[in-house]
Amino acid sequence: PSPGGSRPCSRGNCDVDASGHARRKGSGYLAPEVALSTPTDVFAAGCTLLQLCAIGNLHSVGEYVANSFNNVNFRDYDRRTALHVASSEGHLEVVKFLVKHGAIVNRSDRWGGSPLDDAHRHRHTSVARYLRSRGARTGSLNLTSNLIAAAAAGDMEEVAMICGSNDRISALSADPANHHLTLDLSD
């Protein structure tokens, strides 16, 4: 069996994911099931939000979130969120708006990068400082570390994305006070 699918990997139909594992193109970490199954109109609306965040006009972002598309945690094909984009571009007021409206500050993109990584990479120190004040951490290419961090935070959507499917997760519970985490995966 192939990594990431039932068809064996052969020349041309495999790629390597962020953790260095071979995956069949069109499956697994490289092409998340959620991104491939999102209705076209929802995907387009989410991409519009990302574009508005790249432009950085706070008024336009606010109006769009209030009137058209309120999922500030939408992810594009590369698992980048509006917060990743606004952080990359250095739009501090947009970043603050997104966080105030529920943006998750510790989401990893397809390459393991966080919004904080994007702010650092492009030398947007005020954005990086703000994100750190909100608990942001740098990302990781290590999927195991990302899985543990997401599960500890109770972020089922991130856990499902890393594991490949909600169908594989039969139970998740976290008891941070006692440093205990239970994640049951079905075969």
mmCIF file of C-alpha atoms in Angstrom:
data_model
loop_
_atom_site.group_PDB
_atom_site.id
_atom_site.type_symbol
_atom_site.label_atom_id
_atom_site.label_comp_id
_atom_site.label_asym_id
_atom_site.label_seq_id
_atom_site.Cartn_x
_atom_site.Cartn_y
_atom_site.Cartn_z
ATOM 1 C CA PRO A 1 0.000 0.000 0.000
ATOM 2 C CA SER A 2 1.082 3.529 -0.699
ATOM 3 C CA PRO A 3 1.571 6.155 1.942
ATOM 4 C CA GLY A 4 -1.582 8.260 1.862
ATOM 5 C CA GLY A 5 -3.689 5.949 -0.269
ATOM 6 C CA SER A 6 -4.455 2.451 -1.449
ATOM 7 C CA ARG A 7 -2.778 2.809 -4.859
ATOM 8 C CA PRO A 8 0.967 2.282 -4.787
ATOM 9 C CA CYS A 9 3.104 5.341 -5.426
ATOM 10 C CA SER A 10 4.651 5.324 -8.864
ATOM 11 C CA ARG A 11 6.580 7.891 -10.807
ATOM 12 C CA GLY A 12 4.544 11.069 -11.172
ATOM 13 C CA ASN A 13 1.769 10.403 -8.673
ATOM 14 C CA CYS A 14 3.705 10.913 -5.414
ATOM 15 C CA ASP A 15 5.075 13.884 -3.580
ATOM 16 C CA VAL A 16 6.584 14.545 -0.170
ATOM 17 C CA ASP A 17 4.582 16.180 2.622
ATOM 18 C CA ALA A 18 5.878 18.616 5.259
ATOM 19 C CA SER A 19 7.142 15.770 7.426
ATOM 20 C CA GLY A 20 9.130 14.199 4.584
ATOM 21 C CA HIS A 21 6.732 11.302 4.042
ATOM 22 C CA ALA A 22 5.715 10.250 0.541
ATOM 23 C CA ARG A 23 2.038 10.821 -0.211
ATOM 24 C CA ARG A 24 -0.008 10.110 -3.285
ATOM 25 C CA LYS A 25 -0.806 13.408 -5.006
ATOM 26 C CA GLY A 26 -4.368 14.497 -4.346
ATOM 27 C CA SER A 27 -4.534 12.901 -0.908
ATOM 28 C CA GLY A 28 -3.390 13.401 2.638
ATOM 29 C CA TYR A 29 -1.404 16.340 3.890
ATOM 30 C CA LEU A 30 -0.657 17.797 0.459
ATOM 31 C CA ALA A 31 -4.274 18.108 -0.597
ATOM 32 C CA PRO A 32 -6.428 18.096 2.530
ATOM 33 C CA GLU A 33 -9.793 16.454 2.094
ATOM 34 C CA VAL A 34 -11.482 19.539 3.578
ATOM 35 C CA ALA A 35 -9.957 21.833 0.950
ATOM 36 C CA LEU A 36 -10.921 19.501 -1.871
ATOM 37 C CA SER A 37 -14.495 19.050 -0.652
ATOM 38 C CA THR A 38 -15.283 22.707 0.180
ATOM 39 C CA PRO A 39 -18.086 24.013 -2.061
ATOM 40 C CA THR A 40 -16.746 26.337 -4.763
ATOM 41 C CA ASP A 41 -18.708 29.374 -3.569
ATOM 42 C CA VAL A 42 -17.486 28.951 0.027
ATOM 43 C CA PHE A 43 -13.897 28.476 -1.157
ATOM 44 C CA ALA A 44 -14.142 31.598 -3.337
ATOM 45 C CA ALA A 45 -15.577 33.624 -0.432
ATOM 46 C CA GLY A 46 -12.760 32.465 1.820
ATOM 47 C CA CYS A 47 -10.159 33.369 -0.792
ATOM 48 C CA THR A 48 -11.740 36.811 -1.079
ATOM 49 C CA LEU A 49 -11.213 37.267 2.663
ATOM 50 C CA LEU A 50 -7.563 36.267 2.272
ATOM 51 C CA GLN A 51 -7.156 38.739 -0.581
ATOM 52 C CA LEU A 52 -8.703 41.559 1.466
ATOM 53 C CA CYS A 53 -6.327 40.750 4.318
ATOM 54 C CA ALA A 54 -3.388 40.870 1.894
ATOM 55 C CA ILE A 55 -4.484 44.319 0.716
ATOM 56 C CA GLY A 56 -4.795 45.393 4.350
ATOM 57 C CA ASN A 57 -7.808 47.686 4.270
ATOM 58 C CA LEU A 58 -9.282 47.183 7.741
ATOM 59 C CA HIS A 59 -12.636 48.725 6.790
ATOM 60 C CA SER A 60 -13.046 46.332 3.832
ATOM 61 C CA VAL A 61 -12.054 43.325 5.946
ATOM 62 C CA GLY A 62 -14.488 44.360 8.708
ATOM 63 C CA GLU A 63 -17.370 44.869 6.295
ATOM 64 C CA TYR A 64 -16.723 41.581 4.527
ATOM 65 C CA VAL A 65 -16.588 39.618 7.786
ATOM 66 C CA ALA A 66 -19.710 41.348 9.108
ATOM 67 C CA ASN A 67 -21.805 41.077 5.950
ATOM 68 C CA SER A 68 -20.527 38.293 3.721
ATOM 69 C CA PHE A 69 -18.145 35.738 5.212
ATOM 70 C CA ASN A 70 -17.560 35.410 8.941
ATOM 71 C CA ASN A 71 -15.228 32.380 8.993
ATOM 72 C CA VAL A 72 -11.987 34.103 10.020
ATOM 73 C CA ASN A 73 -10.343 30.661 10.314
ATOM 74 C CA PHE A 74 -10.980 29.677 6.679
ATOM 75 C CA ARG A 75 -8.008 27.835 5.132
ATOM 76 C CA ASP A 76 -7.018 27.851 1.514
ATOM 77 C CA TYR A 77 -5.551 24.883 -0.329
ATOM 78 C CA ASP A 78 -2.190 25.468 1.374
ATOM 79 C CA ARG A 79 -3.903 25.633 4.785
ATOM 80 C CA ARG A 80 -3.095 29.356 5.092
ATOM 81 C CA THR A 81 -5.552 31.502 7.005
ATOM 82 C CA ALA A 82 -6.397 35.191 6.839
ATOM 83 C CA LEU A 83 -4.147 35.626 9.877
ATOM 84 C CA HIS A 84 -1.209 34.053 7.990
ATOM 85 C CA VAL A 85 -1.753 36.476 5.106
ATOM 86 C CA ALA A 86 -2.243 39.620 7.213
ATOM 87 C CA SER A 87 0.834 38.699 9.277
ATOM 88 C CA SER A 88 2.908 38.127 6.132
ATOM 89 C CA GLU A 89 1.947 41.543 4.831
ATOM 90 C CA GLY A 90 2.479 43.325 8.158
ATOM 91 C CA HIS A 91 -1.080 44.622 8.540
ATOM 92 C CA LEU A 92 -1.178 44.973 12.333
ATOM 93 C CA GLU A 93 -4.702 46.414 12.584
ATOM 94 C CA VAL A 94 -6.096 43.627 10.405
ATOM 95 C CA VAL A 95 -4.232 41.057 12.519
ATOM 96 C CA LYS A 96 -5.758 42.563 15.685
ATOM 97 C CA PHE A 97 -9.225 42.534 14.106
ATOM 98 C CA LEU A 98 -8.909 38.867 13.105
ATOM 99 C CA VAL A 99 -7.696 37.810 16.562
ATOM 100 C CA LYS A 100 -10.504 39.808 18.207
ATOM 101 C CA HIS A 101 -12.977 37.947 15.977
ATOM 102 C CA GLY A 102 -11.695 34.493 16.850
ATOM 103 C CA ALA A 103 -8.738 33.812 14.559
ATOM 104 C CA ILE A 104 -6.662 30.954 15.954
ATOM 105 C CA VAL A 105 -3.112 32.275 16.404
ATOM 106 C CA ASN A 106 -1.363 28.890 16.373
ATOM 107 C CA ARG A 107 -2.543 27.318 13.129
ATOM 108 C CA SER A 108 0.070 25.726 10.903
ATOM 109 C CA ASP A 109 -0.011 26.023 7.152
ATOM 110 C CA ARG A 110 0.918 23.264 4.711
ATOM 111 C CA TRP A 111 4.615 23.795 5.408
ATOM 112 C CA GLY A 112 4.283 23.924 9.211
ATOM 113 C CA GLY A 113 4.504 27.719 9.366
ATOM 114 C CA SER A 114 2.487 29.824 11.778
ATOM 115 C CA PRO A 115 1.319 33.437 11.395
ATOM 116 C CA LEU A 116 4.140 34.346 13.808
ATOM 117 C CA ASP A 117 6.655 32.708 11.467
ATOM 118 C CA ASP A 118 5.276 34.795 8.597
ATOM 119 C CA ALA A 119 5.582 38.026 10.584
ATOM 120 C CA HIS A 120 9.180 37.191 11.522
ATOM 121 C CA ARG A 121 10.145 36.126 8.008
ATOM 122 C CA HIS A 122 9.044 39.470 6.580
ATOM 123 C CA ARG A 123 10.422 41.497 9.508
ATOM 124 C CA HIS A 124 7.078 42.811 10.748
ATOM 125 C CA THR A 125 8.206 43.187 14.353
ATOM 126 C CA SER A 126 5.071 44.957 15.607
ATOM 127 C CA VAL A 127 2.903 42.130 14.248
ATOM 128 C CA ALA A 128 5.227 39.504 15.746
ATOM 129 C CA ARG A 129 5.202 41.279 19.115
ATOM 130 C CA TYR A 130 1.387 41.462 19.104
ATOM 131 C CA LEU A 131 0.992 37.802 18.132
ATOM 132 C CA ARG A 132 3.365 36.743 20.903
ATOM 133 C CA SER A 133 1.303 38.788 23.371
ATOM 134 C CA ARG A 134 -1.697 36.690 22.277
ATOM 135 C CA GLY A 135 0.132 33.386 22.877
ATOM 136 C CA ALA A 136 1.409 32.744 19.353
ATOM 137 C CA ARG A 137 4.246 30.272 18.836
ATOM 138 C CA THR A 138 6.478 29.508 15.912
ATOM 139 C CA GLY A 139 5.361 26.620 13.751
ATOM 140 C CA SER A 140 6.955 23.266 13.203
ATOM 141 C CA LEU A 141 7.481 20.925 10.286
ATOM 142 C CA ASN A 142 7.208 18.051 12.738
ATOM 143 C CA LEU A 143 3.668 16.729 12.345
ATOM 144 C CA THR A 144 3.858 14.863 15.647
ATOM 145 C CA SER A 145 4.633 18.102 17.490
ATOM 146 C CA ASN A 146 1.828 19.880 15.617
ATOM 147 C CA LEU A 147 -0.595 17.058 16.455
ATOM 148 C CA ILE A 148 0.278 17.141 20.146
ATOM 149 C CA ALA A 149 -0.029 20.941 20.295
ATOM 150 C CA ALA A 150 -3.397 20.913 18.501
ATOM 151 C CA ALA A 151 -4.774 18.096 20.651
ATOM 152 C CA ALA A 152 -3.578 19.784 23.848
ATOM 153 C CA ALA A 153 -5.400 22.944 22.754
ATOM 154 C CA GLY A 154 -8.549 20.911 22.010
ATOM 155 C CA ASP A 155 -8.422 22.029 18.364
ATOM 156 C CA MET A 156 -10.313 19.156 16.721
ATOM 157 C CA GLU A 157 -10.233 20.772 13.275
ATOM 158 C CA GLU A 158 -6.427 20.949 13.330
ATOM 159 C CA VAL A 159 -6.149 17.406 14.727
ATOM 160 C CA ALA A 160 -8.427 16.132 11.956
ATOM 161 C CA MET A 161 -6.439 18.008 9.321
ATOM 162 C CA ILE A 162 -3.153 16.505 10.525
ATOM 163 C CA CYS A 163 -4.626 13.007 10.849
ATOM 164 C CA GLY A 164 -6.208 13.252 7.424
ATOM 165 C CA SER A 165 -9.870 12.847 8.317
ATOM 166 C CA ASN A 166 -12.455 13.378 11.053
ATOM 167 C CA ASP A 167 -13.563 9.799 10.408
ATOM 168 C CA ARG A 168 -10.331 8.415 11.911
ATOM 169 C CA ILE A 169 -10.734 10.236 15.242
ATOM 170 C CA SER A 170 -12.966 8.338 17.624
ATOM 171 C CA ALA A 171 -12.221 10.372 20.776
ATOM 172 C CA LEU A 172 -10.202 13.346 21.947
ATOM 173 C CA SER A 173 -9.980 14.573 25.492
ATOM 174 C CA ALA A 174 -7.508 16.842 27.209
ATOM 175 C CA ASP A 175 -6.826 17.505 30.860
ATOM 176 C CA PRO A 176 -4.150 20.234 30.750
ATOM 177 C CA ALA A 177 -4.065 20.589 34.547
ATOM 178 C CA ASN A 178 -2.819 17.015 34.870
ATOM 179 C CA HIS A 179 -0.811 17.028 31.618
ATOM 180 C CA HIS A 180 -3.008 14.248 30.247
ATOM 181 C CA LEU A 181 -4.181 13.907 26.668
ATOM 182 C CA THR A 182 -6.146 11.082 25.108
ATOM 183 C CA LEU A 183 -6.493 10.735 21.359
ATOM 184 C CA ASP A 184 -8.077 7.565 19.992
ATOM 185 C CA LEU A 185 -7.732 6.876 16.276
ATOM 186 C CA SER A 186 -9.645 4.180 14.449
ATOM 187 C CA ASP A 187 -8.091 2.146 11.653
#
